[in-house]
Tab-separated table of C-alpha atoms in Angstrom:
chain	number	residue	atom	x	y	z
A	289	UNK	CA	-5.425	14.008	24.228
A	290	UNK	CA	-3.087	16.370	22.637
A	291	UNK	CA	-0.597	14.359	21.017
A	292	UNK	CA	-0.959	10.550	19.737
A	293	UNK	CA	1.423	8.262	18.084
A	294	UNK	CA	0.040	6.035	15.060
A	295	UNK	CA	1.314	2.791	13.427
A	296	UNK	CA	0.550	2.969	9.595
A	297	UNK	CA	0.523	-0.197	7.378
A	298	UNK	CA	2.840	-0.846	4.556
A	299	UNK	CA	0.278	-1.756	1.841
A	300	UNK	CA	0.288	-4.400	-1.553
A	301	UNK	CA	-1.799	-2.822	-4.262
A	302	UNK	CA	-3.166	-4.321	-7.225
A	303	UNK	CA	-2.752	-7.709	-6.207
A	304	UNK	CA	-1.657	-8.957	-9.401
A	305	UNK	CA	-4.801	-9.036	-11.672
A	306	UNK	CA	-6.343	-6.137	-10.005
A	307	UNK	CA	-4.914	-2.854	-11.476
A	308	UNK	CA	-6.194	0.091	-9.345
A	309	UNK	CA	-9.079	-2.040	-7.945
A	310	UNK	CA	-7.640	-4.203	-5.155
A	311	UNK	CA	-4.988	-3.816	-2.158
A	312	UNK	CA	-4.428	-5.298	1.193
A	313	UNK	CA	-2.489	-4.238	4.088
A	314	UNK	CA	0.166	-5.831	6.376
A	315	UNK	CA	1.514	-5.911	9.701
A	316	UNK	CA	5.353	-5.332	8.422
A	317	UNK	CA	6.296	-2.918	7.808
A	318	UNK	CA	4.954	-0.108	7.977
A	319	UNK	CA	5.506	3.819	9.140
A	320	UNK	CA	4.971	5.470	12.741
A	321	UNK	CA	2.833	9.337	12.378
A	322	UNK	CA	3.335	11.516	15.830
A	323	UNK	CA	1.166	14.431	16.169
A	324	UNK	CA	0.979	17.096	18.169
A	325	UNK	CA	-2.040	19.077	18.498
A	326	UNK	CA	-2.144	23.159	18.329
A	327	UNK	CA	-4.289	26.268	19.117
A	328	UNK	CA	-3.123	27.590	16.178
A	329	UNK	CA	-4.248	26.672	12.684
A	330	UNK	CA	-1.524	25.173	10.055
A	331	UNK	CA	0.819	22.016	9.479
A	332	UNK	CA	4.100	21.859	10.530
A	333	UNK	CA	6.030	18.669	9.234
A	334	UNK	CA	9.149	19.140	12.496
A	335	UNK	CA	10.898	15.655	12.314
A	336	UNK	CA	11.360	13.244	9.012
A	337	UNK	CA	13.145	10.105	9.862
A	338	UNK	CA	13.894	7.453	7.937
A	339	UNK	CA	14.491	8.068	4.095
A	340	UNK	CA	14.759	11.555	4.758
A	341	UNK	CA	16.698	12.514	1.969
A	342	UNK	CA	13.519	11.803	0.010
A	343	UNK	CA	10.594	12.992	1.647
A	344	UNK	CA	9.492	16.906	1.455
A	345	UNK	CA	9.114	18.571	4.327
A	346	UNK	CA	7.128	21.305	2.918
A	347	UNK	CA	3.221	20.461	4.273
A	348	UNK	CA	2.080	21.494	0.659
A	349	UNK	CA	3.887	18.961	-1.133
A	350	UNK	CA	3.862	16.152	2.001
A	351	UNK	CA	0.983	13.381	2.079
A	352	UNK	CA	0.772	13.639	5.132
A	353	UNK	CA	0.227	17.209	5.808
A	354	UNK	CA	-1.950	17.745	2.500
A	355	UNK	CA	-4.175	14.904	3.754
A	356	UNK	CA	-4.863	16.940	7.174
A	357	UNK	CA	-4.897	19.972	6.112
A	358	UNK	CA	-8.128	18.637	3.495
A	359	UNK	CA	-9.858	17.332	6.636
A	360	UNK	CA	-9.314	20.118	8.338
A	361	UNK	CA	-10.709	22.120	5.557
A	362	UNK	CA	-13.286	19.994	5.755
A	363	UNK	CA	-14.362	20.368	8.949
A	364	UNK	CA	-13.824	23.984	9.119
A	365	UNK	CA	-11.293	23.499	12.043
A	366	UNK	CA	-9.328	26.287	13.266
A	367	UNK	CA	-6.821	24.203	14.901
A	368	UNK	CA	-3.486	22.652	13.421
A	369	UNK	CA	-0.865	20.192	14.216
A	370	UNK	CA	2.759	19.448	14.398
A	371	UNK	CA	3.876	15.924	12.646
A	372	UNK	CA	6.720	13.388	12.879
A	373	UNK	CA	7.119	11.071	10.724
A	374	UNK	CA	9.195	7.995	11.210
A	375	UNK	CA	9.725	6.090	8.179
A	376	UNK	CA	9.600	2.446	8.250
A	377	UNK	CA	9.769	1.489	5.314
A	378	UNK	CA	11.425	2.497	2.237
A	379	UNK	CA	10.257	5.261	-0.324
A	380	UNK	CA	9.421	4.670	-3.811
A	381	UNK	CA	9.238	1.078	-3.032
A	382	UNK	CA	5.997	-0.158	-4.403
A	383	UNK	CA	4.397	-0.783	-0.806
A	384	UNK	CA	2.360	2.480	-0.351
A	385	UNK	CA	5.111	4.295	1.721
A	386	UNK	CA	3.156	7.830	0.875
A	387	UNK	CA	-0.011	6.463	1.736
A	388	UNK	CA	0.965	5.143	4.934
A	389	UNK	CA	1.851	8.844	5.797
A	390	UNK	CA	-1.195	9.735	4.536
A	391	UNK	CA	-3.469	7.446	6.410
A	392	UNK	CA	-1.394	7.440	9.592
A	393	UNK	CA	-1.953	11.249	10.040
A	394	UNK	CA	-5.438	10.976	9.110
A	395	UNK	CA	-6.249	8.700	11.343
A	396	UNK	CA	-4.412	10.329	14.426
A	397	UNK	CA	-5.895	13.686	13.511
A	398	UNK	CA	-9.124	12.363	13.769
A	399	UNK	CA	-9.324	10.869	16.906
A	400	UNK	CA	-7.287	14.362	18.571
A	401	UNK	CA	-10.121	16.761	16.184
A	402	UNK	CA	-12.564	13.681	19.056
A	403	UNK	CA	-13.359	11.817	15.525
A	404	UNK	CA	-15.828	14.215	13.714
A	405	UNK	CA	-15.892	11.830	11.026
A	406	UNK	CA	-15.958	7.790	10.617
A	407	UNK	CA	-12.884	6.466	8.900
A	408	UNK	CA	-14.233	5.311	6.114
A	409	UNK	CA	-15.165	8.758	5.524
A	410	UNK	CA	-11.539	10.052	5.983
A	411	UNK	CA	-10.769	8.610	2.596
A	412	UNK	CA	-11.428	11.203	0.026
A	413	UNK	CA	-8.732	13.237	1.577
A	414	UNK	CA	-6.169	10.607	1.598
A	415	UNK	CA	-6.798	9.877	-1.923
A	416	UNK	CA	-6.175	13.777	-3.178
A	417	UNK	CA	-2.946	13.314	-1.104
A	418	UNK	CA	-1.923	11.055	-3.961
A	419	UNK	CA	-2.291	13.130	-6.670
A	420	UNK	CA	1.003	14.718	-4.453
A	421	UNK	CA	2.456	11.754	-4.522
A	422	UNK	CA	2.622	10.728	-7.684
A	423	UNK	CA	0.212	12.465	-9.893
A	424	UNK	CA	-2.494	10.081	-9.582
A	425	UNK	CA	-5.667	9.794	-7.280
A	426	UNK	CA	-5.778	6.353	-6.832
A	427	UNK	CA	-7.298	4.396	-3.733
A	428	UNK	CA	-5.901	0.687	-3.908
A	429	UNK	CA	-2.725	1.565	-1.154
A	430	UNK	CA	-4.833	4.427	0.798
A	431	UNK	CA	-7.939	2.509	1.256
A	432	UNK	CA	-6.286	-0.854	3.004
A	433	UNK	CA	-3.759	1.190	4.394
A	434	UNK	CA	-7.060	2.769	6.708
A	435	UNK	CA	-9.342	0.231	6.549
A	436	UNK	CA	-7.044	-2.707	6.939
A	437	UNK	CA	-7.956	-6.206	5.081
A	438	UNK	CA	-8.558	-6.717	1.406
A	439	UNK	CA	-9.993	-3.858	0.038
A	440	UNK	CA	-12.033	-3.843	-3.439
A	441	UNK	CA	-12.416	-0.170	-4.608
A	442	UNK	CA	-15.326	-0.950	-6.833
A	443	UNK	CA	-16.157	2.567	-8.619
A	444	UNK	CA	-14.442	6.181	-8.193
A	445	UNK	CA	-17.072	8.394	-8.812
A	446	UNK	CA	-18.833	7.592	-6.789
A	447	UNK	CA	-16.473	6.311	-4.340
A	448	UNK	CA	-17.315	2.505	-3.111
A	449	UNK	CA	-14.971	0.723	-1.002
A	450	UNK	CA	-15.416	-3.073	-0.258
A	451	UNK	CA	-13.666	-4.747	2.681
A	452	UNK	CA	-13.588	-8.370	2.282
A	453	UNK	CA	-12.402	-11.063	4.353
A	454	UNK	CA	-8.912	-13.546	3.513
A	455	UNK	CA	-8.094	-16.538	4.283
A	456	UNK	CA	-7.072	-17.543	7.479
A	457	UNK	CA	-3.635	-18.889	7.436
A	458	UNK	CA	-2.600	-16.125	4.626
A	459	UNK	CA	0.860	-14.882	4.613
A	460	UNK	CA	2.740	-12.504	2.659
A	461	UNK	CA	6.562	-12.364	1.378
A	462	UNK	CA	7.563	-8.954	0.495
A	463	UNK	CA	11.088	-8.395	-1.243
A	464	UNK	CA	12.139	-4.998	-1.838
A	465	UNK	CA	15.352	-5.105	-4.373
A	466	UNK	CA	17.709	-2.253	-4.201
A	467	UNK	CA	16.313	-0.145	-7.397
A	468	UNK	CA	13.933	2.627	-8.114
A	469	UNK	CA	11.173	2.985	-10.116
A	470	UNK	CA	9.178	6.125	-10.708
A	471	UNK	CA	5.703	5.912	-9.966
A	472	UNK	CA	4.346	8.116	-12.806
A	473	UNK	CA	6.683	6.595	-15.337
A	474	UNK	CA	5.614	2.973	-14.722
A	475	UNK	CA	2.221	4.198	-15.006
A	476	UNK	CA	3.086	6.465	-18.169
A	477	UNK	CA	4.812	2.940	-19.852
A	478	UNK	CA	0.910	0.838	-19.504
A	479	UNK	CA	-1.121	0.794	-22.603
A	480	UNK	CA	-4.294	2.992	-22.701
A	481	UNK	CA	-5.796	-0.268	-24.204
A	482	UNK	CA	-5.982	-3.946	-24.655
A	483	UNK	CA	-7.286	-6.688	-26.336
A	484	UNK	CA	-10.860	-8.436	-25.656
A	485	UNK	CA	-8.959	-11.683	-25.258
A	486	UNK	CA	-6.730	-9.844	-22.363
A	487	UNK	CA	-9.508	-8.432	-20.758
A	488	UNK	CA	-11.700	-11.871	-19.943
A	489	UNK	CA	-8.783	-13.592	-18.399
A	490	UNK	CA	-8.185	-10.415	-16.769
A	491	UNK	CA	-12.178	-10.230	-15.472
A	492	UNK	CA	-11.669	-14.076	-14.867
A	493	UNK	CA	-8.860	-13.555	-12.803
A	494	UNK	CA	-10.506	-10.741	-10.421
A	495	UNK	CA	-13.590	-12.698	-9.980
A	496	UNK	CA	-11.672	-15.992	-9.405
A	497	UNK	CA	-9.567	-14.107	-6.587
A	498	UNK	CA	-12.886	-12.804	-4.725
A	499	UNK	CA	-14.147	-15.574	-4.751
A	500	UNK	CA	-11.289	-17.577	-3.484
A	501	UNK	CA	-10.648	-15.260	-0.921
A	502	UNK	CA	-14.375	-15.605	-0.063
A	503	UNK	CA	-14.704	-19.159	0.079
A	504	UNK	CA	-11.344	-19.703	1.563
A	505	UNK	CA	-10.234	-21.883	-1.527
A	506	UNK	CA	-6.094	-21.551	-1.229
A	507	UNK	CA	-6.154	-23.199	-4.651
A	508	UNK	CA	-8.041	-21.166	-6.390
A	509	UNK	CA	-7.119	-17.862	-4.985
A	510	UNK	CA	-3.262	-19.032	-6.306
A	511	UNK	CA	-4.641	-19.999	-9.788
A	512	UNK	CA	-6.059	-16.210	-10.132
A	513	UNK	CA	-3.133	-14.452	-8.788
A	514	UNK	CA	-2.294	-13.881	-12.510
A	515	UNK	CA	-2.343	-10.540	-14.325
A	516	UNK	CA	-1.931	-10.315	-17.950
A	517	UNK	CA	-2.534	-6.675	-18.692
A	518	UNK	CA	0.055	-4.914	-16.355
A	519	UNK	CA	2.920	-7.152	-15.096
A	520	UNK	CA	4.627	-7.921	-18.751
A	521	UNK	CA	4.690	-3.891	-18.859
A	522	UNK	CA	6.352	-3.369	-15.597
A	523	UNK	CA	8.197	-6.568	-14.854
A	524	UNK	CA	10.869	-5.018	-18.131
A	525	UNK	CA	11.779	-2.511	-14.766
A	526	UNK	CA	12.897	-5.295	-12.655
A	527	UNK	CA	16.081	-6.865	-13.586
A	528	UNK	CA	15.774	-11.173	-12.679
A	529	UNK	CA	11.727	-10.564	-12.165
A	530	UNK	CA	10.560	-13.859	-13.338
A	531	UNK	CA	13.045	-15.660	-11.910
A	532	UNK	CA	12.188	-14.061	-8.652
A	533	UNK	CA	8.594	-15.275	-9.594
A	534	UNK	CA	9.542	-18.681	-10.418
A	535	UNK	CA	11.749	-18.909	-7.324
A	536	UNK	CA	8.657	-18.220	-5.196
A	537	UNK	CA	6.372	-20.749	-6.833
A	538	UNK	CA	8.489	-23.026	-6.843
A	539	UNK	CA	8.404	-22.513	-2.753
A	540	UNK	CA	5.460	-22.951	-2.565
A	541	UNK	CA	3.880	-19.831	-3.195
A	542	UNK	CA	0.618	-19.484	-3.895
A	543	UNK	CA	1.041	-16.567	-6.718
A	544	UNK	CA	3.600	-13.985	-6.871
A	545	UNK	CA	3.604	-10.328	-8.817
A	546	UNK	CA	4.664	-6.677	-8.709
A	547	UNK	CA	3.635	-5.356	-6.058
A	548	UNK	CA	1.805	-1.676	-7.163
A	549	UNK	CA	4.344	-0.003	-9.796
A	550	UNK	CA	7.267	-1.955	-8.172
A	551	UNK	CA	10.171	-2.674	-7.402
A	552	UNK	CA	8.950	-4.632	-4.505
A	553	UNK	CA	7.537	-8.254	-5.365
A	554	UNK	CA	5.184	-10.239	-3.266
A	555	UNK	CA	4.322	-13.409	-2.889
A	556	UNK	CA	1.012	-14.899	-1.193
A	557	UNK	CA	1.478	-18.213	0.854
A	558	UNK	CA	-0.404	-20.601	2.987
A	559	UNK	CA	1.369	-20.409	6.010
A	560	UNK	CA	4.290	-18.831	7.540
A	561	UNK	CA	7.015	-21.792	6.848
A	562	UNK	CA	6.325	-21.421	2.960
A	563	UNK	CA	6.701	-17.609	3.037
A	564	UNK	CA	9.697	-17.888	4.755
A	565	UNK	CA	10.807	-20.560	2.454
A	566	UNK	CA	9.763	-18.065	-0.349
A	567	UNK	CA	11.702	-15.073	1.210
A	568	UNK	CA	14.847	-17.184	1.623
A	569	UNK	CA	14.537	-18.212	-2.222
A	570	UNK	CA	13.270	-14.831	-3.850
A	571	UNK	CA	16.339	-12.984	-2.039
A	572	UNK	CA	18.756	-15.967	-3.473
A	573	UNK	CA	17.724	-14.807	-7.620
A	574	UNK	CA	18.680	-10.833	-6.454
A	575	UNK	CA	21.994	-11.967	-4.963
A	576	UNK	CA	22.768	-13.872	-8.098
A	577	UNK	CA	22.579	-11.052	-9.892
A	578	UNK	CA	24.304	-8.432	-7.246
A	579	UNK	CA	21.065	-6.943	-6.428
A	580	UNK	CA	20.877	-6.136	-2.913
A	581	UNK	CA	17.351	-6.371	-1.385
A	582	UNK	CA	15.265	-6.856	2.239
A	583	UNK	CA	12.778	-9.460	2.501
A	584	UNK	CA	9.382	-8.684	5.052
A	585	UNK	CA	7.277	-11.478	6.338
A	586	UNK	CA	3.184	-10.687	7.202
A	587	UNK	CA	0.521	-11.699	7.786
A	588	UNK	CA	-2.469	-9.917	6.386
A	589	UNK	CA	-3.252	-6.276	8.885
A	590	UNK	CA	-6.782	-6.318	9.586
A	591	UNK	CA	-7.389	-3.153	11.404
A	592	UNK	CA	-5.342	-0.494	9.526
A	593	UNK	CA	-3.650	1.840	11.297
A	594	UNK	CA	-3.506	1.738	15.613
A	595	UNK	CA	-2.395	3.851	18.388
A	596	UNK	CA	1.069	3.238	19.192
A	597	UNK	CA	1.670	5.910	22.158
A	598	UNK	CA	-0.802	8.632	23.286
């Protein structure tokens, strides 16, 4: 093959009590990656479309490009590639948009390069892509975004990913409001640290969500979709956020929270009625308040990113 076009997943990091440590992927949205293949070595970024305005085109300072040029590296390849990418989904949005680009390239490069590596092993370059992004290495959008599922990233150094499985009927409501929030600066607002009292219902809440995940236990997976160290920080960014939250658990909602740095919310549900229902109602707080916003319904994306076109 010598061009391939990839679907990349829209991603929910954190997952309310699990700062930097969990994230799960999902069917909508989500980005399209084309690439081309060349003789020649280098990135060329030819086509942006989408939030254009927004997205550098220059392969040192795009995800996308950084993240294939490291594997590249890697591999000591002397070939190169020319990338489209089709945004899906909107920047700065909370839902991984820079690691979809990230992962979707990846993951198309690999298979053209006749997949020299697993894609589990693809990771460590998608992860320095980050640090592009916004200033930060972190794997909790990257990882599900290639892997798919629920994704646990256990420890950094070294790096151990854990894919683990959800429930069956899971659903997710995803409302992005019309408002930006800078990734480093809801990051640079978080306490460097917290009380003992915090940090056992925090550790209470992560193992409770495992486990309910594990033991498909709708119940208790909603009772530990609670995070007490990050949200009260970043939910000051979101004008009508706990009404929002309320409006979804009210719903029916299993548990609702920012999703990554925001501005997008989610909400988890046990079916695809009550995340509708939620959608319907979370939207109805941000018109109250003249806050225009888009509302996604998914279920949870198992395989990560797939071949669209090749």
């Amino acid at each position: 093959m010598k061009h391939i076009k990839i679907f990349a997943p829209a991603t929910v990091a954190n997952v309310a009590c699990g700062f930097d440590i969990f994230g799960f992927a999902l069917n909508n949205p989500g980005d399209e990656i084309l690439l081309r293949l060349k003789e020649k070595r280098g990135i060329v970024i030819s086509k942006i479309t989408g939030d254009k305005g927004m997205l550098p085109e220059e392969p040192e300072k795009n995800t996308a490009a950084v993240s294939v040029m490291a594997l590249l590296d890697y591999i000591k390849s002397d070939k190169g590639f020319e990338i489209e990418i089709h945004k899906k989904m909107p920047l700065s949005s909370g839902l991984g948009s820079s690691a979809a680009s990230a992962a979707g390239a990846l993951f198309g490069a690999n298979i053209l390069l006749g997949k020299p590596l697993e894609v589990k092993e693809l990771l460590p370059f998608a992860i320095e892509s980050e640090r592009v992004a916004c200033g930060t290495g972190h794997a909790d959008n990257v990882a599900p975004a290639l892997l798919g599922g629920f994704v646990i990233i256990r420890s950094y150094n070294p790096l151990d990913i854990i894919k683990i499985p959800t429930l069956p009927e899971l659903y997710c409501t995803v409302i992005h409001p019309s408002i930006e929030i800078n990734t480093e600066y809801a990051r640079s607002i978080l306490k460097s640290e917290i009380s003992l009292k915090d940090a056992v219902k925090q550790l209470g809440n992560v193992a409770g969500l495992v486990t309910g995940l594990f033991t498909g236990d709708y119940n208790l997976t909603g009772r530990s979709l609670e995070d007490v160290i990050i949200e009260p920080f970043r939910a000051k960014l979101i004008p009508g956020f706990y009404d929002v939250k309320k409006a979804a658990l009210m719903s029916g909602a299993l548990g609702c929270s920012i999703s990554g740095s925001g501005p997008s919310i989610f909400a988890l549900c046990s079916s695809g009625e009550t995340a509708e229902k939620a959608g319907k109602a979370m939207k109805e707080v941000f018109n109250k308040i003249d806050i225009q916003s888009h509302v996604y319904i998914s279920e949870i994306n198992e395989e990560g990113p797939k071949i669209i076109e090749s």
